[in-house]
């Protein structure tokens, strides 16, 4: 959870052509290195192929061609690589959301979670057993947000980052094209906010059969 919180604060690394970006922007925060490039198997990513071709030219193993050493052409390829990476991320998240909805359909389950982030009007909750991350929106009435302390308080109960919760999970399938996982607070008990436990638990045998992908999925729901 600490790693997740730390990396969310950082800008995502991007592909770029060194001749098109100021040197002070070269640093790779994840590796804490001033220079970094791909040098892995060329069968993996097109960015790897670009690096191998350039290195091949440098050592005289390959012939060059105009577009290979044209910085603007190289930057155009980098921009497309960044775009395709984003699209792949969105496709992956959509796939996880689809299978998550299928797993929770026709179920009402109580599950342990932890407060990942505290927002002005919401709690971001992580449920490690399902690899599920959900936004629990908080109604304005009764909730008090302390920005300095990064807490939400209601009914004498104060919730902080990394606090343990029990939430109730189900699927709202009234709109077939826009189904969503509904998350409700079970514990801690807050009068007028928390719901009664459903008593439902994910069966281990069933879970192994139709376990959703073990990757974080972001969904939104209201308390």
mmCIF file with all atom_site columns, C-alpha atoms in Angstrom:
data_model
loop_
_atom_site.group_PDB
_atom_site.id
_atom_site.type_symbol
_atom_site.label_atom_id
_atom_site.label_alt_id
_atom_site.label_comp_id
_atom_site.label_asym_id
_atom_site.label_entity_id
_atom_site.label_seq_id
_atom_site.pdbx_PDB_ins_code
_atom_site.Cartn_x
_atom_site.Cartn_y
_atom_site.Cartn_z
_atom_site.occupancy
_atom_site.B_iso_or_equiv
_atom_site.pdbx_formal_charge
_atom_site.auth_seq_id
_atom_site.auth_comp_id
_atom_site.auth_asym_id
_atom_site.auth_atom_id
_atom_site.pdbx_PDB_model_num
ATOM 1   C CA . UNK A 1 1   ? 0.000   0.000   0.000   1.00 0.00 ? 1   UNK A CA 1
ATOM 2   C CA . UNK A 1 2   ? 2.877   2.368   0.760   1.00 0.00 ? 2   UNK A CA 1
ATOM 3   C CA . UNK A 1 3   ? 4.341   1.701   -2.682  1.00 0.00 ? 3   UNK A CA 1
ATOM 4   C CA . UNK A 1 4   ? 0.981   2.390   -4.327  1.00 0.00 ? 4   UNK A CA 1
ATOM 5   C CA . UNK A 1 5   ? 0.591   5.677   -2.441  1.00 0.00 ? 5   UNK A CA 1
ATOM 6   C CA . UNK A 1 6   ? 4.143   6.755   -3.313  1.00 0.00 ? 6   UNK A CA 1
ATOM 7   C CA . UNK A 1 7   ? 3.908   5.996   -7.027  1.00 0.00 ? 7   UNK A CA 1
ATOM 8   C CA . UNK A 1 8   ? 0.526   7.727   -7.407  1.00 0.00 ? 8   UNK A CA 1
ATOM 9   C CA . UNK A 1 9   ? 2.257   10.995  -6.479  1.00 0.00 ? 9   UNK A CA 1
ATOM 10  C CA . UNK A 1 10  ? 4.734   10.677  -9.336  1.00 0.00 ? 10  UNK A CA 1
ATOM 11  C CA . UNK A 1 11  ? 4.309   11.545  -12.984 1.00 0.00 ? 11  UNK A CA 1
ATOM 12  C CA . UNK A 1 12  ? 4.278   8.555   -15.321 1.00 0.00 ? 12  UNK A CA 1
ATOM 13  C CA . UNK A 1 13  ? 7.488   7.898   -17.244 1.00 0.00 ? 13  UNK A CA 1
ATOM 14  C CA . UNK A 1 14  ? 7.236   8.684   -20.966 1.00 0.00 ? 14  UNK A CA 1
ATOM 15  C CA . UNK A 1 15  ? 9.143   7.737   -24.083 1.00 0.00 ? 15  UNK A CA 1
ATOM 16  C CA . UNK A 1 16  ? 10.890  10.694  -25.705 1.00 0.00 ? 16  UNK A CA 1
ATOM 17  C CA . UNK A 1 17  ? 13.693  11.556  -28.110 1.00 0.00 ? 17  UNK A CA 1
ATOM 18  C CA . UNK A 1 18  ? 16.644  13.028  -26.205 1.00 0.00 ? 18  UNK A CA 1
ATOM 19  C CA . UNK A 1 19  ? 17.070  15.802  -28.773 1.00 0.00 ? 19  UNK A CA 1
ATOM 20  C CA . UNK A 1 20  ? 13.518  17.062  -28.177 1.00 0.00 ? 20  UNK A CA 1
ATOM 21  C CA . UNK A 1 21  ? 13.467  17.345  -24.375 1.00 0.00 ? 21  UNK A CA 1
ATOM 22  C CA . UNK A 1 22  ? 15.547  19.469  -22.000 1.00 0.00 ? 22  UNK A CA 1
ATOM 23  C CA . UNK A 1 23  ? 18.274  17.453  -20.191 1.00 0.00 ? 23  UNK A CA 1
ATOM 24  C CA . UNK A 1 24  ? 16.873  18.379  -16.770 1.00 0.00 ? 24  UNK A CA 1
ATOM 25  C CA . UNK A 1 25  ? 13.767  16.345  -17.656 1.00 0.00 ? 25  UNK A CA 1
ATOM 26  C CA . UNK A 1 26  ? 15.713  13.159  -18.437 1.00 0.00 ? 26  UNK A CA 1
ATOM 27  C CA . UNK A 1 27  ? 15.708  11.754  -14.875 1.00 0.00 ? 27  UNK A CA 1
ATOM 28  C CA . UNK A 1 28  ? 13.912  8.471   -14.261 1.00 0.00 ? 28  UNK A CA 1
ATOM 29  C CA . UNK A 1 29  ? 12.400  8.751   -10.771 1.00 0.00 ? 29  UNK A CA 1
ATOM 30  C CA . UNK A 1 30  ? 11.755  5.032   -10.413 1.00 0.00 ? 30  UNK A CA 1
ATOM 31  C CA . UNK A 1 31  ? 15.413  4.109   -10.916 1.00 0.00 ? 31  UNK A CA 1
ATOM 32  C CA . UNK A 1 32  ? 16.926  7.340   -9.544  1.00 0.00 ? 32  UNK A CA 1
ATOM 33  C CA . UNK A 1 33  ? 19.214  7.431   -12.591 1.00 0.00 ? 33  UNK A CA 1
ATOM 34  C CA . UNK A 1 34  ? 20.156  10.434  -14.756 1.00 0.00 ? 34  UNK A CA 1
ATOM 35  C CA . UNK A 1 35  ? 19.935  8.402   -17.987 1.00 0.00 ? 35  UNK A CA 1
ATOM 36  C CA . UNK A 1 36  ? 17.830  5.400   -18.853 1.00 0.00 ? 36  UNK A CA 1
ATOM 37  C CA . UNK A 1 37  ? 16.828  3.608   -22.034 1.00 0.00 ? 37  UNK A CA 1
ATOM 38  C CA . UNK A 1 38  ? 15.460  0.225   -23.068 1.00 0.00 ? 38  UNK A CA 1
ATOM 39  C CA . UNK A 1 39  ? 17.913  -2.537  -23.843 1.00 0.00 ? 39  UNK A CA 1
ATOM 40  C CA . UNK A 1 40  ? 15.858  -5.701  -23.642 1.00 0.00 ? 40  UNK A CA 1
ATOM 41  C CA . UNK A 1 41  ? 14.697  -8.374  -26.056 1.00 0.00 ? 41  UNK A CA 1
ATOM 42  C CA . UNK A 1 42  ? 13.668  -6.779  -29.385 1.00 0.00 ? 42  UNK A CA 1
ATOM 43  C CA . UNK A 1 43  ? 10.678  -9.114  -29.617 1.00 0.00 ? 43  UNK A CA 1
ATOM 44  C CA . UNK A 1 44  ? 8.926   -7.330  -26.739 1.00 0.00 ? 44  UNK A CA 1
ATOM 45  C CA . UNK A 1 45  ? 8.222   -3.690  -27.586 1.00 0.00 ? 45  UNK A CA 1
ATOM 46  C CA . UNK A 1 46  ? 8.721   -1.373  -30.527 1.00 0.00 ? 46  UNK A CA 1
ATOM 47  C CA . UNK A 1 47  ? 10.692  0.963   -28.255 1.00 0.00 ? 47  UNK A CA 1
ATOM 48  C CA . UNK A 1 48  ? 13.188  -1.898  -27.780 1.00 0.00 ? 48  UNK A CA 1
ATOM 49  C CA . UNK A 1 49  ? 13.474  -2.279  -31.548 1.00 0.00 ? 49  UNK A CA 1
ATOM 50  C CA . UNK A 1 50  ? 14.212  1.437   -31.945 1.00 0.00 ? 50  UNK A CA 1
ATOM 51  C CA . UNK A 1 51  ? 17.013  1.283   -29.368 1.00 0.00 ? 51  UNK A CA 1
ATOM 52  C CA . UNK A 1 52  ? 18.531  -1.868  -30.891 1.00 0.00 ? 52  UNK A CA 1
ATOM 53  C CA . UNK A 1 53  ? 18.521  -0.301  -34.357 1.00 0.00 ? 53  UNK A CA 1
ATOM 54  C CA . UNK A 1 54  ? 20.220  2.867   -33.100 1.00 0.00 ? 54  UNK A CA 1
ATOM 55  C CA . UNK A 1 55  ? 22.828  0.874   -31.172 1.00 0.00 ? 55  UNK A CA 1
ATOM 56  C CA . UNK A 1 56  ? 23.382  -1.293  -34.237 1.00 0.00 ? 56  UNK A CA 1
ATOM 57  C CA . UNK A 1 57  ? 24.181  1.821   -36.273 1.00 0.00 ? 57  UNK A CA 1
ATOM 58  C CA . UNK A 1 58  ? 26.527  3.105   -33.536 1.00 0.00 ? 58  UNK A CA 1
ATOM 59  C CA . UNK A 1 59  ? 28.647  -0.071  -33.604 1.00 0.00 ? 59  UNK A CA 1
ATOM 60  C CA . UNK A 1 60  ? 28.519  -0.391  -37.387 1.00 0.00 ? 60  UNK A CA 1
ATOM 61  C CA . UNK A 1 61  ? 26.383  -3.515  -37.373 1.00 0.00 ? 61  UNK A CA 1
ATOM 62  C CA . UNK A 1 62  ? 23.424  -1.955  -39.196 1.00 0.00 ? 62  UNK A CA 1
ATOM 63  C CA . UNK A 1 63  ? 22.978  0.610   -41.944 1.00 0.00 ? 63  UNK A CA 1
ATOM 64  C CA . UNK A 1 64  ? 21.276  3.875   -41.102 1.00 0.00 ? 64  UNK A CA 1
ATOM 65  C CA . UNK A 1 65  ? 18.403  5.535   -42.935 1.00 0.00 ? 65  UNK A CA 1
ATOM 66  C CA . UNK A 1 66  ? 17.046  9.124   -42.721 1.00 0.00 ? 66  UNK A CA 1
ATOM 67  C CA . UNK A 1 67  ? 14.022  8.538   -40.480 1.00 0.00 ? 67  UNK A CA 1
ATOM 68  C CA . UNK A 1 68  ? 16.075  6.540   -37.972 1.00 0.00 ? 68  UNK A CA 1
ATOM 69  C CA . UNK A 1 69  ? 18.292  9.492   -37.057 1.00 0.00 ? 69  UNK A CA 1
ATOM 70  C CA . UNK A 1 70  ? 15.711  12.268  -37.566 1.00 0.00 ? 70  UNK A CA 1
ATOM 71  C CA . UNK A 1 71  ? 14.829  13.527  -34.088 1.00 0.00 ? 71  UNK A CA 1
ATOM 72  C CA . UNK A 1 72  ? 11.371  14.798  -35.026 1.00 0.00 ? 72  UNK A CA 1
ATOM 73  C CA . UNK A 1 73  ? 10.478  11.476  -36.668 1.00 0.00 ? 73  UNK A CA 1
ATOM 74  C CA . UNK A 1 74  ? 11.783  9.692   -33.601 1.00 0.00 ? 74  UNK A CA 1
ATOM 75  C CA . UNK A 1 75  ? 9.686   11.924  -31.332 1.00 0.00 ? 75  UNK A CA 1
ATOM 76  C CA . UNK A 1 76  ? 6.576   11.190  -33.406 1.00 0.00 ? 76  UNK A CA 1
ATOM 77  C CA . UNK A 1 77  ? 7.157   7.479   -32.837 1.00 0.00 ? 77  UNK A CA 1
ATOM 78  C CA . UNK A 1 78  ? 7.643   8.099   -29.111 1.00 0.00 ? 78  UNK A CA 1
ATOM 79  C CA . UNK A 1 79  ? 4.385   10.052  -28.943 1.00 0.00 ? 79  UNK A CA 1
ATOM 80  C CA . UNK A 1 80  ? 2.564   7.161   -30.599 1.00 0.00 ? 80  UNK A CA 1
ATOM 81  C CA . UNK A 1 81  ? 4.190   4.665   -28.213 1.00 0.00 ? 81  UNK A CA 1
ATOM 82  C CA . UNK A 1 82  ? 2.972   6.714   -25.242 1.00 0.00 ? 82  UNK A CA 1
ATOM 83  C CA . UNK A 1 83  ? -0.522  6.897   -26.739 1.00 0.00 ? 83  UNK A CA 1
ATOM 84  C CA . UNK A 1 84  ? -0.659  3.146   -27.413 1.00 0.00 ? 84  UNK A CA 1
ATOM 85  C CA . UNK A 1 85  ? 0.569   2.433   -23.897 1.00 0.00 ? 85  UNK A CA 1
ATOM 86  C CA . UNK A 1 86  ? -2.289  4.526   -22.496 1.00 0.00 ? 86  UNK A CA 1
ATOM 87  C CA . UNK A 1 87  ? -4.815  2.729   -24.693 1.00 0.00 ? 87  UNK A CA 1
ATOM 88  C CA . UNK A 1 88  ? -3.482  -0.654  -23.544 1.00 0.00 ? 88  UNK A CA 1
ATOM 89  C CA . UNK A 1 89  ? -3.854  0.463   -19.917 1.00 0.00 ? 89  UNK A CA 1
ATOM 90  C CA . UNK A 1 90  ? -7.463  1.552   -20.521 1.00 0.00 ? 90  UNK A CA 1
ATOM 91  C CA . UNK A 1 91  ? -8.257  -1.729  -22.287 1.00 0.00 ? 91  UNK A CA 1
ATOM 92  C CA . UNK A 1 92  ? -6.794  -3.698  -19.390 1.00 0.00 ? 92  UNK A CA 1
ATOM 93  C CA . UNK A 1 93  ? -8.805  -1.750  -16.827 1.00 0.00 ? 93  UNK A CA 1
ATOM 94  C CA . UNK A 1 94  ? -11.993 -2.220  -18.843 1.00 0.00 ? 94  UNK A CA 1
ATOM 95  C CA . UNK A 1 95  ? -11.362 -5.958  -18.998 1.00 0.00 ? 95  UNK A CA 1
ATOM 96  C CA . UNK A 1 96  ? -10.806 -6.114  -15.228 1.00 0.00 ? 96  UNK A CA 1
ATOM 97  C CA . UNK A 1 97  ? -13.992 -4.096  -14.632 1.00 0.00 ? 97  UNK A CA 1
ATOM 98  C CA . UNK A 1 98  ? -16.002 -6.448  -16.876 1.00 0.00 ? 98  UNK A CA 1
ATOM 99  C CA . UNK A 1 99  ? -14.830 -9.607  -15.108 1.00 0.00 ? 99  UNK A CA 1
ATOM 100 C CA . UNK A 1 100 ? -15.198 -7.970  -11.697 1.00 0.00 ? 100 UNK A CA 1
ATOM 101 C CA . UNK A 1 101 ? -18.836 -7.149  -12.453 1.00 0.00 ? 101 UNK A CA 1
ATOM 102 C CA . UNK A 1 102 ? -19.414 -10.708 -13.675 1.00 0.00 ? 102 UNK A CA 1
ATOM 103 C CA . UNK A 1 103 ? -17.893 -12.124 -10.482 1.00 0.00 ? 103 UNK A CA 1
ATOM 104 C CA . UNK A 1 104 ? -19.981 -9.994  -8.117  1.00 0.00 ? 104 UNK A CA 1
ATOM 105 C CA . UNK A 1 105 ? -23.233 -10.230 -10.111 1.00 0.00 ? 105 UNK A CA 1
ATOM 106 C CA . UNK A 1 106 ? -26.095 -11.743 -8.085  1.00 0.00 ? 106 UNK A CA 1
ATOM 107 C CA . UNK A 1 107 ? -23.950 -11.598 -4.940  1.00 0.00 ? 107 UNK A CA 1
ATOM 108 C CA . UNK A 1 108 ? -23.933 -9.418  -1.840  1.00 0.00 ? 108 UNK A CA 1
ATOM 109 C CA . UNK A 1 109 ? -20.626 -9.896  -0.038  1.00 0.00 ? 109 UNK A CA 1
ATOM 110 C CA . UNK A 1 110 ? -18.999 -8.396  3.033   1.00 0.00 ? 110 UNK A CA 1
ATOM 111 C CA . UNK A 1 111 ? -15.284 -7.816  2.539   1.00 0.00 ? 111 UNK A CA 1
ATOM 112 C CA . UNK A 1 112 ? -12.368 -6.362  4.469   1.00 0.00 ? 112 UNK A CA 1
ATOM 113 C CA . UNK A 1 113 ? -10.721 -3.292  2.993   1.00 0.00 ? 113 UNK A CA 1
ATOM 114 C CA . UNK A 1 114 ? -8.325  -0.494  3.826   1.00 0.00 ? 114 UNK A CA 1
ATOM 115 C CA . UNK A 1 115 ? -8.498  3.260   3.277   1.00 0.00 ? 115 UNK A CA 1
ATOM 116 C CA . UNK A 1 116 ? -5.980  3.986   0.535   1.00 0.00 ? 116 UNK A CA 1
ATOM 117 C CA . UNK A 1 117 ? -6.726  7.699   0.099   1.00 0.00 ? 117 UNK A CA 1
ATOM 118 C CA . UNK A 1 118 ? -8.914  10.203  1.945   1.00 0.00 ? 118 UNK A CA 1
ATOM 119 C CA . UNK A 1 119 ? -10.632 12.715  -0.347  1.00 0.00 ? 119 UNK A CA 1
ATOM 120 C CA . UNK A 1 120 ? -12.799 15.734  0.342   1.00 0.00 ? 120 UNK A CA 1
ATOM 121 C CA . UNK A 1 121 ? -15.972 13.829  -0.531  1.00 0.00 ? 121 UNK A CA 1
ATOM 122 C CA . UNK A 1 122 ? -14.848 10.211  -0.736  1.00 0.00 ? 122 UNK A CA 1
ATOM 123 C CA . UNK A 1 123 ? -12.731 7.354   0.532   1.00 0.00 ? 123 UNK A CA 1
ATOM 124 C CA . UNK A 1 124 ? -10.595 5.322   -1.841  1.00 0.00 ? 124 UNK A CA 1
ATOM 125 C CA . UNK A 1 125 ? -10.794 1.759   -0.502  1.00 0.00 ? 125 UNK A CA 1
ATOM 126 C CA . UNK A 1 126 ? -8.504  -1.150  -1.383  1.00 0.00 ? 126 UNK A CA 1
ATOM 127 C CA . UNK A 1 127 ? -9.739  -4.737  -0.946  1.00 0.00 ? 127 UNK A CA 1
ATOM 128 C CA . UNK A 1 128 ? -6.544  -6.839  -1.187  1.00 0.00 ? 128 UNK A CA 1
ATOM 129 C CA . UNK A 1 129 ? -8.248  -10.240 -1.461  1.00 0.00 ? 129 UNK A CA 1
ATOM 130 C CA . UNK A 1 130 ? -9.903  -9.245  -4.741  1.00 0.00 ? 130 UNK A CA 1
ATOM 131 C CA . UNK A 1 131 ? -7.267  -6.765  -5.909  1.00 0.00 ? 131 UNK A CA 1
ATOM 132 C CA . UNK A 1 132 ? -10.168 -4.307  -6.109  1.00 0.00 ? 132 UNK A CA 1
ATOM 133 C CA . UNK A 1 133 ? -9.934  -0.561  -5.566  1.00 0.00 ? 133 UNK A CA 1
ATOM 134 C CA . UNK A 1 134 ? -13.218 1.319   -5.119  1.00 0.00 ? 134 UNK A CA 1
ATOM 135 C CA . UNK A 1 135 ? -14.243 4.918   -4.537  1.00 0.00 ? 135 UNK A CA 1
ATOM 136 C CA . UNK A 1 136 ? -16.783 5.236   -1.749  1.00 0.00 ? 136 UNK A CA 1
ATOM 137 C CA . UNK A 1 137 ? -18.418 8.643   -2.129  1.00 0.00 ? 137 UNK A CA 1
ATOM 138 C CA . UNK A 1 138 ? -19.569 10.247  1.114   1.00 0.00 ? 138 UNK A CA 1
ATOM 139 C CA . UNK A 1 139 ? -22.769 12.216  1.466   1.00 0.00 ? 139 UNK A CA 1
ATOM 140 C CA . UNK A 1 140 ? -22.207 15.814  2.525   1.00 0.00 ? 140 UNK A CA 1
ATOM 141 C CA . UNK A 1 141 ? -24.529 15.592  5.535   1.00 0.00 ? 141 UNK A CA 1
ATOM 142 C CA . UNK A 1 142 ? -22.695 14.452  8.637   1.00 0.00 ? 142 UNK A CA 1
ATOM 143 C CA . UNK A 1 143 ? -19.203 14.078  7.197   1.00 0.00 ? 143 UNK A CA 1
ATOM 144 C CA . UNK A 1 144 ? -16.424 16.512  8.130   1.00 0.00 ? 144 UNK A CA 1
ATOM 145 C CA . UNK A 1 145 ? -13.207 16.593  6.107   1.00 0.00 ? 145 UNK A CA 1
ATOM 146 C CA . UNK A 1 146 ? -9.996  17.761  7.809   1.00 0.00 ? 146 UNK A CA 1
ATOM 147 C CA . UNK A 1 147 ? -7.561  18.575  5.016   1.00 0.00 ? 147 UNK A CA 1
ATOM 148 C CA . UNK A 1 148 ? -4.589  19.158  7.310   1.00 0.00 ? 148 UNK A CA 1
ATOM 149 C CA . UNK A 1 149 ? -5.047  15.886  9.209   1.00 0.00 ? 149 UNK A CA 1
ATOM 150 C CA . UNK A 1 150 ? -6.289  14.102  6.058   1.00 0.00 ? 150 UNK A CA 1
ATOM 151 C CA . UNK A 1 151 ? -9.278  12.552  7.854   1.00 0.00 ? 151 UNK A CA 1
ATOM 152 C CA . UNK A 1 152 ? -13.035 12.138  7.450   1.00 0.00 ? 152 UNK A CA 1
ATOM 153 C CA . UNK A 1 153 ? -15.215 12.240  10.578  1.00 0.00 ? 153 UNK A CA 1
ATOM 154 C CA . UNK A 1 154 ? -18.860 11.269  11.017  1.00 0.00 ? 154 UNK A CA 1
ATOM 155 C CA . UNK A 1 155 ? -20.900 10.243  14.054  1.00 0.00 ? 155 UNK A CA 1
ATOM 156 C CA . UNK A 1 156 ? -17.889 10.401  16.333  1.00 0.00 ? 156 UNK A CA 1
ATOM 157 C CA . UNK A 1 157 ? -15.879 8.046   14.090  1.00 0.00 ? 157 UNK A CA 1
ATOM 158 C CA . UNK A 1 158 ? -12.721 9.337   12.399  1.00 0.00 ? 158 UNK A CA 1
ATOM 159 C CA . UNK A 1 159 ? -11.302 7.526   9.374   1.00 0.00 ? 159 UNK A CA 1
ATOM 160 C CA . UNK A 1 160 ? -7.657  7.896   8.357   1.00 0.00 ? 160 UNK A CA 1
ATOM 161 C CA . UNK A 1 161 ? -5.413  6.579   5.619   1.00 0.00 ? 161 UNK A CA 1
ATOM 162 C CA . UNK A 1 162 ? -4.667  2.836   6.009   1.00 0.00 ? 162 UNK A CA 1
ATOM 163 C CA . UNK A 1 163 ? -7.562  2.324   8.469   1.00 0.00 ? 163 UNK A CA 1
ATOM 164 C CA . UNK A 1 164 ? -9.295  -1.057  8.230   1.00 0.00 ? 164 UNK A CA 1
ATOM 165 C CA . UNK A 1 165 ? -12.925 -1.157  7.055   1.00 0.00 ? 165 UNK A CA 1
ATOM 166 C CA . UNK A 1 166 ? -15.553 -3.748  6.267   1.00 0.00 ? 166 UNK A CA 1
ATOM 167 C CA . UNK A 1 167 ? -17.583 -2.953  3.165   1.00 0.00 ? 167 UNK A CA 1
ATOM 168 C CA . UNK A 1 168 ? -20.523 -4.544  1.388   1.00 0.00 ? 168 UNK A CA 1
ATOM 169 C CA . UNK A 1 169 ? -20.121 -5.306  -2.324  1.00 0.00 ? 169 UNK A CA 1
ATOM 170 C CA . UNK A 1 170 ? -22.826 -5.849  -4.930  1.00 0.00 ? 170 UNK A CA 1
ATOM 171 C CA . UNK A 1 171 ? -23.510 -4.968  -8.565  1.00 0.00 ? 171 UNK A CA 1
ATOM 172 C CA . UNK A 1 172 ? -26.025 -2.412  -9.816  1.00 0.00 ? 172 UNK A CA 1
ATOM 173 C CA . UNK A 1 173 ? -27.110 -3.929  -13.142 1.00 0.00 ? 173 UNK A CA 1
ATOM 174 C CA . UNK A 1 174 ? -30.149 -1.758  -13.838 1.00 0.00 ? 174 UNK A CA 1
ATOM 175 C CA . UNK A 1 175 ? -28.297 -0.230  -16.774 1.00 0.00 ? 175 UNK A CA 1
ATOM 176 C CA . UNK A 1 176 ? -26.804 -3.162  -18.681 1.00 0.00 ? 176 UNK A CA 1
ATOM 177 C CA . UNK A 1 177 ? -24.322 -0.972  -20.570 1.00 0.00 ? 177 UNK A CA 1
ATOM 178 C CA . UNK A 1 178 ? -23.131 0.819   -17.444 1.00 0.00 ? 178 UNK A CA 1
ATOM 179 C CA . UNK A 1 179 ? -23.116 -1.750  -14.669 1.00 0.00 ? 179 UNK A CA 1
ATOM 180 C CA . UNK A 1 180 ? -21.142 -0.809  -11.580 1.00 0.00 ? 180 UNK A CA 1
ATOM 181 C CA . UNK A 1 181 ? -19.954 -2.312  -8.335  1.00 0.00 ? 181 UNK A CA 1
ATOM 182 C CA . UNK A 1 182 ? -21.790 -0.764  -5.388  1.00 0.00 ? 182 UNK A CA 1
ATOM 183 C CA . UNK A 1 183 ? -19.816 -0.342  -2.167  1.00 0.00 ? 183 UNK A CA 1
ATOM 184 C CA . UNK A 1 184 ? -21.439 0.367   1.196   1.00 0.00 ? 184 UNK A CA 1
ATOM 185 C CA . UNK A 1 185 ? -19.837 0.835   4.597   1.00 0.00 ? 185 UNK A CA 1
ATOM 186 C CA . UNK A 1 186 ? -20.486 -1.934  7.145   1.00 0.00 ? 186 UNK A CA 1
ATOM 187 C CA . UNK A 1 187 ? -17.837 -1.360  9.812   1.00 0.00 ? 187 UNK A CA 1
ATOM 188 C CA . UNK A 1 188 ? -17.076 0.861   11.674  1.00 0.00 ? 188 UNK A CA 1
ATOM 189 C CA . UNK A 1 189 ? -20.665 1.353   12.726  1.00 0.00 ? 189 UNK A CA 1
ATOM 190 C CA . UNK A 1 190 ? -21.893 4.870   12.009  1.00 0.00 ? 190 UNK A CA 1
ATOM 191 C CA . UNK A 1 191 ? -25.619 5.503   12.643  1.00 0.00 ? 191 UNK A CA 1
ATOM 192 C CA . UNK A 1 192 ? -27.413 6.487   9.452   1.00 0.00 ? 192 UNK A CA 1
ATOM 193 C CA . UNK A 1 193 ? -24.409 5.613   7.287   1.00 0.00 ? 193 UNK A CA 1
ATOM 194 C CA . UNK A 1 194 ? -23.343 2.002   7.878   1.00 0.00 ? 194 UNK A CA 1
ATOM 195 C CA . UNK A 1 195 ? -25.470 -0.889  6.651   1.00 0.00 ? 195 UNK A CA 1
ATOM 196 C CA . UNK A 1 196 ? -26.080 -4.207  8.380   1.00 0.00 ? 196 UNK A CA 1
ATOM 197 C CA . UNK A 1 197 ? -23.768 -7.103  7.423   1.00 0.00 ? 197 UNK A CA 1
ATOM 198 C CA . UNK A 1 198 ? -25.180 -9.255  4.654   1.00 0.00 ? 198 UNK A CA 1
ATOM 199 C CA . UNK A 1 199 ? -23.573 -12.373 6.037   1.00 0.00 ? 199 UNK A CA 1
ATOM 200 C CA . UNK A 1 200 ? -22.287 -13.146 2.561   1.00 0.00 ? 200 UNK A CA 1
ATOM 201 C CA . UNK A 1 201 ? -18.706 -14.308 2.132   1.00 0.00 ? 201 UNK A CA 1
ATOM 202 C CA . UNK A 1 202 ? -16.893 -15.337 -1.026  1.00 0.00 ? 202 UNK A CA 1
ATOM 203 C CA . UNK A 1 203 ? -16.735 -19.140 -1.112  1.00 0.00 ? 203 UNK A CA 1
ATOM 204 C CA . UNK A 1 204 ? -13.132 -20.249 -1.610  1.00 0.00 ? 204 UNK A CA 1
ATOM 205 C CA . UNK A 1 205 ? -14.056 -23.021 -4.067  1.00 0.00 ? 205 UNK A CA 1
ATOM 206 C CA . UNK A 1 206 ? -16.224 -20.699 -6.115  1.00 0.00 ? 206 UNK A CA 1
ATOM 207 C CA . UNK A 1 207 ? -13.647 -17.943 -5.886  1.00 0.00 ? 207 UNK A CA 1
ATOM 208 C CA . UNK A 1 208 ? -10.974 -20.165 -7.417  1.00 0.00 ? 208 UNK A CA 1
ATOM 209 C CA . UNK A 1 209 ? -13.317 -20.998 -10.288 1.00 0.00 ? 209 UNK A CA 1
ATOM 210 C CA . UNK A 1 210 ? -14.362 -17.461 -11.193 1.00 0.00 ? 210 UNK A CA 1
ATOM 211 C CA . UNK A 1 211 ? -11.813 -15.278 -9.471  1.00 0.00 ? 211 UNK A CA 1
ATOM 212 C CA . UNK A 1 212 ? -11.562 -11.854 -11.122 1.00 0.00 ? 212 UNK A CA 1
ATOM 213 C CA . UNK A 1 213 ? -8.135  -10.834 -12.484 1.00 0.00 ? 213 UNK A CA 1
ATOM 214 C CA . UNK A 1 214 ? -5.695  -9.987  -9.693  1.00 0.00 ? 214 UNK A CA 1
ATOM 215 C CA . UNK A 1 215 ? -5.181  -6.435  -10.803 1.00 0.00 ? 215 UNK A CA 1
ATOM 216 C CA . UNK A 1 216 ? -6.422  -3.213  -9.274  1.00 0.00 ? 216 UNK A CA 1
ATOM 217 C CA . UNK A 1 217 ? -9.744  -2.083  -10.668 1.00 0.00 ? 217 UNK A CA 1
ATOM 218 C CA . UNK A 1 218 ? -11.177 1.339   -9.987  1.00 0.00 ? 218 UNK A CA 1
ATOM 219 C CA . UNK A 1 219 ? -14.924 1.585   -9.513  1.00 0.00 ? 219 UNK A CA 1
ATOM 220 C CA . UNK A 1 220 ? -17.136 4.246   -8.012  1.00 0.00 ? 220 UNK A CA 1
ATOM 221 C CA . UNK A 1 221 ? -20.076 3.961   -5.665  1.00 0.00 ? 221 UNK A CA 1
ATOM 222 C CA . UNK A 1 222 ? -21.918 6.060   -3.103  1.00 0.00 ? 222 UNK A CA 1
ATOM 223 C CA . UNK A 1 223 ? -22.574 5.381   0.536   1.00 0.00 ? 223 UNK A CA 1
#
